[in-house]
mmCIF file of C-alpha atoms and ligand atoms in Angstrom:
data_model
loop_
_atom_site.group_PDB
_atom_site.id
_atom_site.type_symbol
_atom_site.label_atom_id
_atom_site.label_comp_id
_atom_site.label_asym_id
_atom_site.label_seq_id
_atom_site.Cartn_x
_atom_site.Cartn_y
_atom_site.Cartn_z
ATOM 1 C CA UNK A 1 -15.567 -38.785 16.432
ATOM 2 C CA UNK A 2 -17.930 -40.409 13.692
ATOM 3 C CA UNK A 3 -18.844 -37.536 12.179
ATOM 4 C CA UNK A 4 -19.132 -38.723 8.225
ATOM 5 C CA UNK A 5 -17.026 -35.845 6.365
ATOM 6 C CA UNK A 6 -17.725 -37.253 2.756
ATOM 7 C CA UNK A 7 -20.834 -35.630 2.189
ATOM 8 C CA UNK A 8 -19.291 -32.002 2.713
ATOM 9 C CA UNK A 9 -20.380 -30.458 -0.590
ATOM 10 C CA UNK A 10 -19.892 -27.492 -2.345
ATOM 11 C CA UNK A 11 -20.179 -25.976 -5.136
ATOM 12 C CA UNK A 12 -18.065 -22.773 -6.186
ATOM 13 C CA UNK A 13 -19.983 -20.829 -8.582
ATOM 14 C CA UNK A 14 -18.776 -16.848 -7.563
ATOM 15 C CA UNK A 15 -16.292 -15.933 -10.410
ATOM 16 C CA UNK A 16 -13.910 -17.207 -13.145
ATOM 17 C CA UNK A 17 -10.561 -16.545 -14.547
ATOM 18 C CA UNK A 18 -9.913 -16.878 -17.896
ATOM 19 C CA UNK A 19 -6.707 -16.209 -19.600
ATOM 20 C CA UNK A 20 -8.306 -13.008 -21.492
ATOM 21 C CA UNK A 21 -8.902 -11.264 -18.456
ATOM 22 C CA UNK A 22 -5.454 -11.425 -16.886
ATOM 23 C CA UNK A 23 -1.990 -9.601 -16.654
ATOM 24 C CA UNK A 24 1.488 -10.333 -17.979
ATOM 25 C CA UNK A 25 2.611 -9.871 -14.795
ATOM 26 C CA UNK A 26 1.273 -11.791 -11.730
ATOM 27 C CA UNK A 27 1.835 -8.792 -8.822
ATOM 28 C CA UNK A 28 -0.986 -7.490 -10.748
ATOM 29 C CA UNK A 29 -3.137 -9.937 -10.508
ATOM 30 C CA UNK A 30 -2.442 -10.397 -6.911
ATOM 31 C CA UNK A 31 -2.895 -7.172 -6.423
ATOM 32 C CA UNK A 32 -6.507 -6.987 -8.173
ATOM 33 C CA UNK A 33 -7.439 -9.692 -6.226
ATOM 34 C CA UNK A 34 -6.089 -8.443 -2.253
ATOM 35 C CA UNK A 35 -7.758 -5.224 -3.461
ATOM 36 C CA UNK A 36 -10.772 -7.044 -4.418
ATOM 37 C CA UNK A 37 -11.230 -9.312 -1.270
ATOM 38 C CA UNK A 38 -10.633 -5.876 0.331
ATOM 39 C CA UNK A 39 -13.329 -4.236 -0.754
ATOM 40 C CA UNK A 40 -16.007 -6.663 -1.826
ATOM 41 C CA UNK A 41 -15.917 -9.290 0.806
ATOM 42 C CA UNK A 42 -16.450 -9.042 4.440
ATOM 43 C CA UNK A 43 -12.916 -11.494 5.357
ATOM 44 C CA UNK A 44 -11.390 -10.714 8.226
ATOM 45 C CA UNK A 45 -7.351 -10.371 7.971
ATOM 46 C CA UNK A 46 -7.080 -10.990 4.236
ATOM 47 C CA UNK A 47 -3.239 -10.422 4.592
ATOM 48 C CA UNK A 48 -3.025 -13.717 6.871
ATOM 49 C CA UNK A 49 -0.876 -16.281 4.711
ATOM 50 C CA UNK A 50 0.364 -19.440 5.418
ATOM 51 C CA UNK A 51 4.369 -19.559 5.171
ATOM 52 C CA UNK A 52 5.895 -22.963 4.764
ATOM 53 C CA UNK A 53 9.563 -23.748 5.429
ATOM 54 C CA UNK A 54 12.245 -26.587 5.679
ATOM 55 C CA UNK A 55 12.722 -27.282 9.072
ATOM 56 C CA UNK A 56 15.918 -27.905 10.300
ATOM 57 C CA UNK A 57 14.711 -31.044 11.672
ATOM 58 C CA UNK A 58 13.525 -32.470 7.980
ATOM 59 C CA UNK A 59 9.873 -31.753 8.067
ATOM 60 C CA UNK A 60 8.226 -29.052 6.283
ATOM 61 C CA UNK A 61 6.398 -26.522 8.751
ATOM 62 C CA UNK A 62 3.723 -24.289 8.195
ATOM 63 C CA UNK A 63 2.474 -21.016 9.911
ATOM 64 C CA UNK A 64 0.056 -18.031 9.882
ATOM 65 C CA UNK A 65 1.909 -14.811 8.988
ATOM 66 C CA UNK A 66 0.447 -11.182 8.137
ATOM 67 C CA UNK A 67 1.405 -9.734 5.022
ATOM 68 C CA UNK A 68 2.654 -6.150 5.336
ATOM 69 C CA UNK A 69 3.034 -4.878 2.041
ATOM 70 C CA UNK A 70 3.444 -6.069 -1.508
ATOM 71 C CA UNK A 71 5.633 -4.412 -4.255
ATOM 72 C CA UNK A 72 6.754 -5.553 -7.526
ATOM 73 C CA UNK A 73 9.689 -7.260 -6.073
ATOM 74 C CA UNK A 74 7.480 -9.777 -3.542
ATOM 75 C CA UNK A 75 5.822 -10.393 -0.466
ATOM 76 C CA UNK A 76 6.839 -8.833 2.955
ATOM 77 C CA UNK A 77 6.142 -10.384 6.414
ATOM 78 C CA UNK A 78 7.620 -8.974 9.678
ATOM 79 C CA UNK A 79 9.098 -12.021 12.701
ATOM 80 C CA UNK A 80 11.678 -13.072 14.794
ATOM 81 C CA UNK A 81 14.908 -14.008 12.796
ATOM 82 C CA UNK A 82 16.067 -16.371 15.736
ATOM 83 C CA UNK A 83 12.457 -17.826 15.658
ATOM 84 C CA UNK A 84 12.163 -21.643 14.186
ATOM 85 C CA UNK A 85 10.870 -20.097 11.047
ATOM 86 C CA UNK A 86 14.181 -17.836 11.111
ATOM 87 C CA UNK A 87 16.395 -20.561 11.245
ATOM 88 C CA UNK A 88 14.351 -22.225 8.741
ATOM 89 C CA UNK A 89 15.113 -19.581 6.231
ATOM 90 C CA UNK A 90 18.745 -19.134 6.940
ATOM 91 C CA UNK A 91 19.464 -22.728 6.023
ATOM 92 C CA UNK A 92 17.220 -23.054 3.048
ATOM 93 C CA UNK A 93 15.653 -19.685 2.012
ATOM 94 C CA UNK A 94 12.688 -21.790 -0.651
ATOM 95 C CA UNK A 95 9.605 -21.072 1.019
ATOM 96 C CA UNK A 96 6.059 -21.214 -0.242
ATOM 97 C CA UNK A 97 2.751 -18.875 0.623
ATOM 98 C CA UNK A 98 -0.634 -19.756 0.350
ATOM 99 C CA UNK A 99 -3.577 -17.274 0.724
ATOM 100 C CA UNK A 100 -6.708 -18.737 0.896
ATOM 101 C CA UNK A 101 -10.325 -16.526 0.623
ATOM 102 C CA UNK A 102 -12.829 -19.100 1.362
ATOM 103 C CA UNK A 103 -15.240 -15.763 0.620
ATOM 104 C CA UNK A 104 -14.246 -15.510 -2.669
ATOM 105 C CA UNK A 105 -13.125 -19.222 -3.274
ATOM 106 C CA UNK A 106 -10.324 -18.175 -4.469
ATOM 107 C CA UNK A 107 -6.175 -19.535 -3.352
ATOM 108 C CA UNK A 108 -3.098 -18.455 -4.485
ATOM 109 C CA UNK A 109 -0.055 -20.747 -4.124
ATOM 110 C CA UNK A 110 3.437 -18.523 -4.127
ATOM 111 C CA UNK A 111 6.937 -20.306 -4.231
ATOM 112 C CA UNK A 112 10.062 -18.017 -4.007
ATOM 113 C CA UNK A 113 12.744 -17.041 -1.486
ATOM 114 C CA UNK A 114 12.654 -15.251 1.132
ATOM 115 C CA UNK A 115 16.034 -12.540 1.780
ATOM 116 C CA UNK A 116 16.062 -10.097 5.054
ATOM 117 C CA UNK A 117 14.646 -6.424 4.221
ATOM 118 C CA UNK A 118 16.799 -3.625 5.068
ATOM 119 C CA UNK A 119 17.627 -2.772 8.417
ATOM 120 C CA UNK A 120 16.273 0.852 7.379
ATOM 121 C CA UNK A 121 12.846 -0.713 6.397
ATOM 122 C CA UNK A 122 12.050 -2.918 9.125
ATOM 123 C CA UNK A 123 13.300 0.272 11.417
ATOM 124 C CA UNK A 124 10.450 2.750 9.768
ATOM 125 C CA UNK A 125 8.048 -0.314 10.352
ATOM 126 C CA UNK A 126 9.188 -1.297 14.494
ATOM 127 C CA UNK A 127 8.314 2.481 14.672
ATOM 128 C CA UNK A 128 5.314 2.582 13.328
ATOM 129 C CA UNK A 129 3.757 -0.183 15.468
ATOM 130 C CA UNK A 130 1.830 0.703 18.856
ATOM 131 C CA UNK A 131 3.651 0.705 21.688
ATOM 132 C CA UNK A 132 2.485 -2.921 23.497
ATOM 133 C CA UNK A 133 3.346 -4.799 20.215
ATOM 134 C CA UNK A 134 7.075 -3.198 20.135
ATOM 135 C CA UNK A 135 6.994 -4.354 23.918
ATOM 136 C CA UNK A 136 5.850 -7.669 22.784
ATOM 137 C CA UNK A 137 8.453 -8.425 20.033
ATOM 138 C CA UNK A 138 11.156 -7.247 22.878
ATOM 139 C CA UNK A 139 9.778 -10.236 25.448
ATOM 140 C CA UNK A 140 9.605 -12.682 23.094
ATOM 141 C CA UNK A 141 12.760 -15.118 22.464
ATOM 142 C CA UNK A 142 10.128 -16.644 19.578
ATOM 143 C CA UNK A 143 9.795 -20.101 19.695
ATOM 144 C CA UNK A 144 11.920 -21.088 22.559
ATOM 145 C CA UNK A 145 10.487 -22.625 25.502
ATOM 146 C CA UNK A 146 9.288 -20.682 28.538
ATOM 147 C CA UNK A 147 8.150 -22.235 31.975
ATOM 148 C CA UNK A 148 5.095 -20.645 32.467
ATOM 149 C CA UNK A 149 2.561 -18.014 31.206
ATOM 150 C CA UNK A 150 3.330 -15.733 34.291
ATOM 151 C CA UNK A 151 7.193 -15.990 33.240
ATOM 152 C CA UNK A 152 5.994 -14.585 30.191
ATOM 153 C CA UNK A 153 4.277 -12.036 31.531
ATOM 154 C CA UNK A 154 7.171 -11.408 33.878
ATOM 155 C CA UNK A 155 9.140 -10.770 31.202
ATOM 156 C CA UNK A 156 7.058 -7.617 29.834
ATOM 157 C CA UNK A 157 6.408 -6.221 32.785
ATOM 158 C CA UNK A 158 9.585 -5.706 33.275
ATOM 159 C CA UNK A 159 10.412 -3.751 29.993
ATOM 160 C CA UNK A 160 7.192 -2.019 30.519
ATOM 161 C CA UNK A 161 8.823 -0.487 33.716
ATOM 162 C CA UNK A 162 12.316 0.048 31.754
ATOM 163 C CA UNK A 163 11.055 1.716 28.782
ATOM 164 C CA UNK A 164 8.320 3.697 30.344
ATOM 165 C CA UNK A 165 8.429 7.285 28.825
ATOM 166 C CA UNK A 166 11.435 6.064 26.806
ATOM 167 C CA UNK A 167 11.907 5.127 22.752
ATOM 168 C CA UNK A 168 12.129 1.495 22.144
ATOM 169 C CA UNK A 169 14.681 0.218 19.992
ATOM 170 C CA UNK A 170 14.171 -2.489 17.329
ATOM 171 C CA UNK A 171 15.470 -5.715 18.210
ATOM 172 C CA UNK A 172 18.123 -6.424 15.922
ATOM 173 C CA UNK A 173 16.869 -10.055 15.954
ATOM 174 C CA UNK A 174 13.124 -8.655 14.800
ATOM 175 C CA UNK A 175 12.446 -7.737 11.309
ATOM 176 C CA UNK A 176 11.182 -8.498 7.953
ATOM 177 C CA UNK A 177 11.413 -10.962 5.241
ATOM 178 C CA UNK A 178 10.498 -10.322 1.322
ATOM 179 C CA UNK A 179 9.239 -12.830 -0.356
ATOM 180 C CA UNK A 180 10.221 -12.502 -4.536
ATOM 181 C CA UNK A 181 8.633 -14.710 -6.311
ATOM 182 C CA UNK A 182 9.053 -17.660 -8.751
ATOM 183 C CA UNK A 183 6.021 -19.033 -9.662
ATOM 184 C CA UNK A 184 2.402 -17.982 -8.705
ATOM 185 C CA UNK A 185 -0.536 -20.447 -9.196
ATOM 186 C CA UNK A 186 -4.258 -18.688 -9.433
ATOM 187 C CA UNK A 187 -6.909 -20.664 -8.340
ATOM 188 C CA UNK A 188 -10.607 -19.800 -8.634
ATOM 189 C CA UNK A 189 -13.401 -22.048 -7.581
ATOM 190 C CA UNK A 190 -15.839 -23.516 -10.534
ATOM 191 C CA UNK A 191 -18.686 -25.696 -10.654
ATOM 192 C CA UNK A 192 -17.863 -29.830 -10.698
ATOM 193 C CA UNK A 193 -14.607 -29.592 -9.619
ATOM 194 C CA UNK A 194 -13.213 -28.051 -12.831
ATOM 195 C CA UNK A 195 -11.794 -25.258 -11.377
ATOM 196 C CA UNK A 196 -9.432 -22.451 -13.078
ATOM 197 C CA UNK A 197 -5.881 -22.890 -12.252
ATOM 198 C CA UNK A 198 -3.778 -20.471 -13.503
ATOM 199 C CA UNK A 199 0.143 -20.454 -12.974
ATOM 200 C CA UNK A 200 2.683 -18.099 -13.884
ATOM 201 C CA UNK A 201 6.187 -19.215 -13.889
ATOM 202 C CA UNK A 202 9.545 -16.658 -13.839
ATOM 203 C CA UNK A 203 11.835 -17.875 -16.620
ATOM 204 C CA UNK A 204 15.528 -17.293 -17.420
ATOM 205 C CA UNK A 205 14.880 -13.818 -19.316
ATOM 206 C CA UNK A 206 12.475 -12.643 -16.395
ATOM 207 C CA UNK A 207 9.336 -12.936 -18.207
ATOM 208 C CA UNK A 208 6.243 -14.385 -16.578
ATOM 209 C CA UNK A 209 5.097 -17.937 -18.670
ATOM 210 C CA UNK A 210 1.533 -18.184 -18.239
ATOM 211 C CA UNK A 211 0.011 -21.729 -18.095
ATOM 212 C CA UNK A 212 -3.531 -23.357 -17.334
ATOM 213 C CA UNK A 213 -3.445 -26.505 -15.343
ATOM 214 C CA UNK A 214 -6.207 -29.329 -14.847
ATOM 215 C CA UNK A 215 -7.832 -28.691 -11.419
HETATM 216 C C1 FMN B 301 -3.583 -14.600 12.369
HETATM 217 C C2 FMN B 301 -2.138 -14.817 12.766
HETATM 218 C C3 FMN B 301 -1.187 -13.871 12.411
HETATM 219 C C4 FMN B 301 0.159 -14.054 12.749
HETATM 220 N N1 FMN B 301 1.079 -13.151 12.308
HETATM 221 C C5 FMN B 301 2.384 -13.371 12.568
HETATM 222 C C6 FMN B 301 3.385 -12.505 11.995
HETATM 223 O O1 FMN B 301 3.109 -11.586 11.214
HETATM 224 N N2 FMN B 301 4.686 -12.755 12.339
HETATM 225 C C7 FMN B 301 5.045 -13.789 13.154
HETATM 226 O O2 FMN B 301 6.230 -13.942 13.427
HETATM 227 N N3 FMN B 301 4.134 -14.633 13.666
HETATM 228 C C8 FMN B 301 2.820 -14.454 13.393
HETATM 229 N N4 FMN B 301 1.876 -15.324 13.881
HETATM 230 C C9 FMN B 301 2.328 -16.447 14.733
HETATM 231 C C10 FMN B 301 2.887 -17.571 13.850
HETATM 232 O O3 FMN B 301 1.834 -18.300 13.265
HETATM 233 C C11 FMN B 301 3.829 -18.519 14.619
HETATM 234 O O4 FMN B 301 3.174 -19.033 15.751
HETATM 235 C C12 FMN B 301 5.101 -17.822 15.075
HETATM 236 O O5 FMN B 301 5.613 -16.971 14.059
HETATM 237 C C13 FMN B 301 6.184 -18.826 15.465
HETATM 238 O O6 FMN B 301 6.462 -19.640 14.364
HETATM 239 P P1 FMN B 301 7.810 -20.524 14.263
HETATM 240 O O7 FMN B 301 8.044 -21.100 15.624
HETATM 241 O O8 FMN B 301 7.503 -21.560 13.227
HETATM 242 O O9 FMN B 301 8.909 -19.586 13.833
HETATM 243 C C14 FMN B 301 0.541 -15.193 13.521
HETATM 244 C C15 FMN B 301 -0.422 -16.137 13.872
HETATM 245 C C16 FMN B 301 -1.738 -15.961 13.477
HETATM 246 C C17 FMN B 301 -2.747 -17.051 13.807
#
């Protein structure tokens, strides 16, 4: 328990971002820089993003999602609407993202509000899962509380034997979430802590402002 923490160093010398070199729009950026940690770094689920909420109970929560595609209109993520995070959003729909590529040293910070896809969309996507996941999203009341493990388990075997050879249907309680954005900070790693922080912010008339803030 005494490990001393204060001498973690380092320093973050891979890349920069300089005003020059960037888009009006920030989807574009975003999507130079997924495509980017894609290709040129070996990270392992680079569409795993943190999601924070309001909690009904007051606090702020924060989970791991997936990212399942990106268009110019946002961010989606697939989930349990009755889950905490569901509820979450139905009360107060200002959530906030944060992808971080330790690889790349590179974050991105993404406030905006999350609305319900349509039914049609999160249909075409329940299909095109494997089998055992549809299963799983079936079994799961998400984020309620279960006795035990083999309960659990209970549960799917059970849908296992009365689906078997059959479609499964989308829960209508499972689906996704878009994400459109509001503001979208760029952050890049530099030397001595002076780091490049680049936000964009959606005004009245739609357009993206583009600011640099102190690191
Ligand atoms: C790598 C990773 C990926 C995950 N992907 C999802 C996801 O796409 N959708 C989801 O509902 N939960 C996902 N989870 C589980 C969530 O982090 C969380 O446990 C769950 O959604 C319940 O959250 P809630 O009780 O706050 O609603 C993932 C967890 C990890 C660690």
């Amino acid at each position: 328990m005494n490990k001393d923490l204060s001498n973690y160093r380092k320093s973050y010398e891979k890349s920069e971002l300089l005003e020059n070199n960037i888009p009006e729009n920030p989807l574009e950026l975003f999507q130079k820089w997924f495509y980017d940690i894609d290709k040129h770094y070996e990270v392992d689920e680079a569409n795993a993003m943190s999601l924070s909420t309001f909690g009904l109970d007051g606090y702020p929560k924060i989970r791991i999602v997936l990212l399942k595609r990106f268009t110019y209109e946002g961010f989606i993520f697939y989930t349990n609407y009755n889950s905490e995070k569901g509820k979450a959003i139905d009360k107060n729909p200002n959530v906030c993202l944060n992808f971080f590529w330790h690889a790349a040293e590179r974050q991105i910070i993404i406030k905006g509000q999350a609305e319900k896809i349509a039914e049609n969309l999160s249909d075409g996507y329940f299909e095109s899962r494997p089998v055992g996941s549809q299963l799983g999203s079936l079994a799961s009341d998400q984020s309620e509380i279960i006795k035990s493990r083999e309960a659990l388990d209970e549960k799917l075997r059970k849908l296992e034997l009365q689906y078997m050879n059959k479609e499964i249907p989308r829960p209508k309680n499972w689906g996704g979430y878009i994400i459109k954005p509001v503001e979208m900070e760029f952050w890049q790693g530099r030397p001595n802590r002076m780091h490049d922080r680049i936000r964009y912010r959606l005004e009245e008339d739609y357009n993206w402002k583009i600011e640099r803030l102190q690191p």
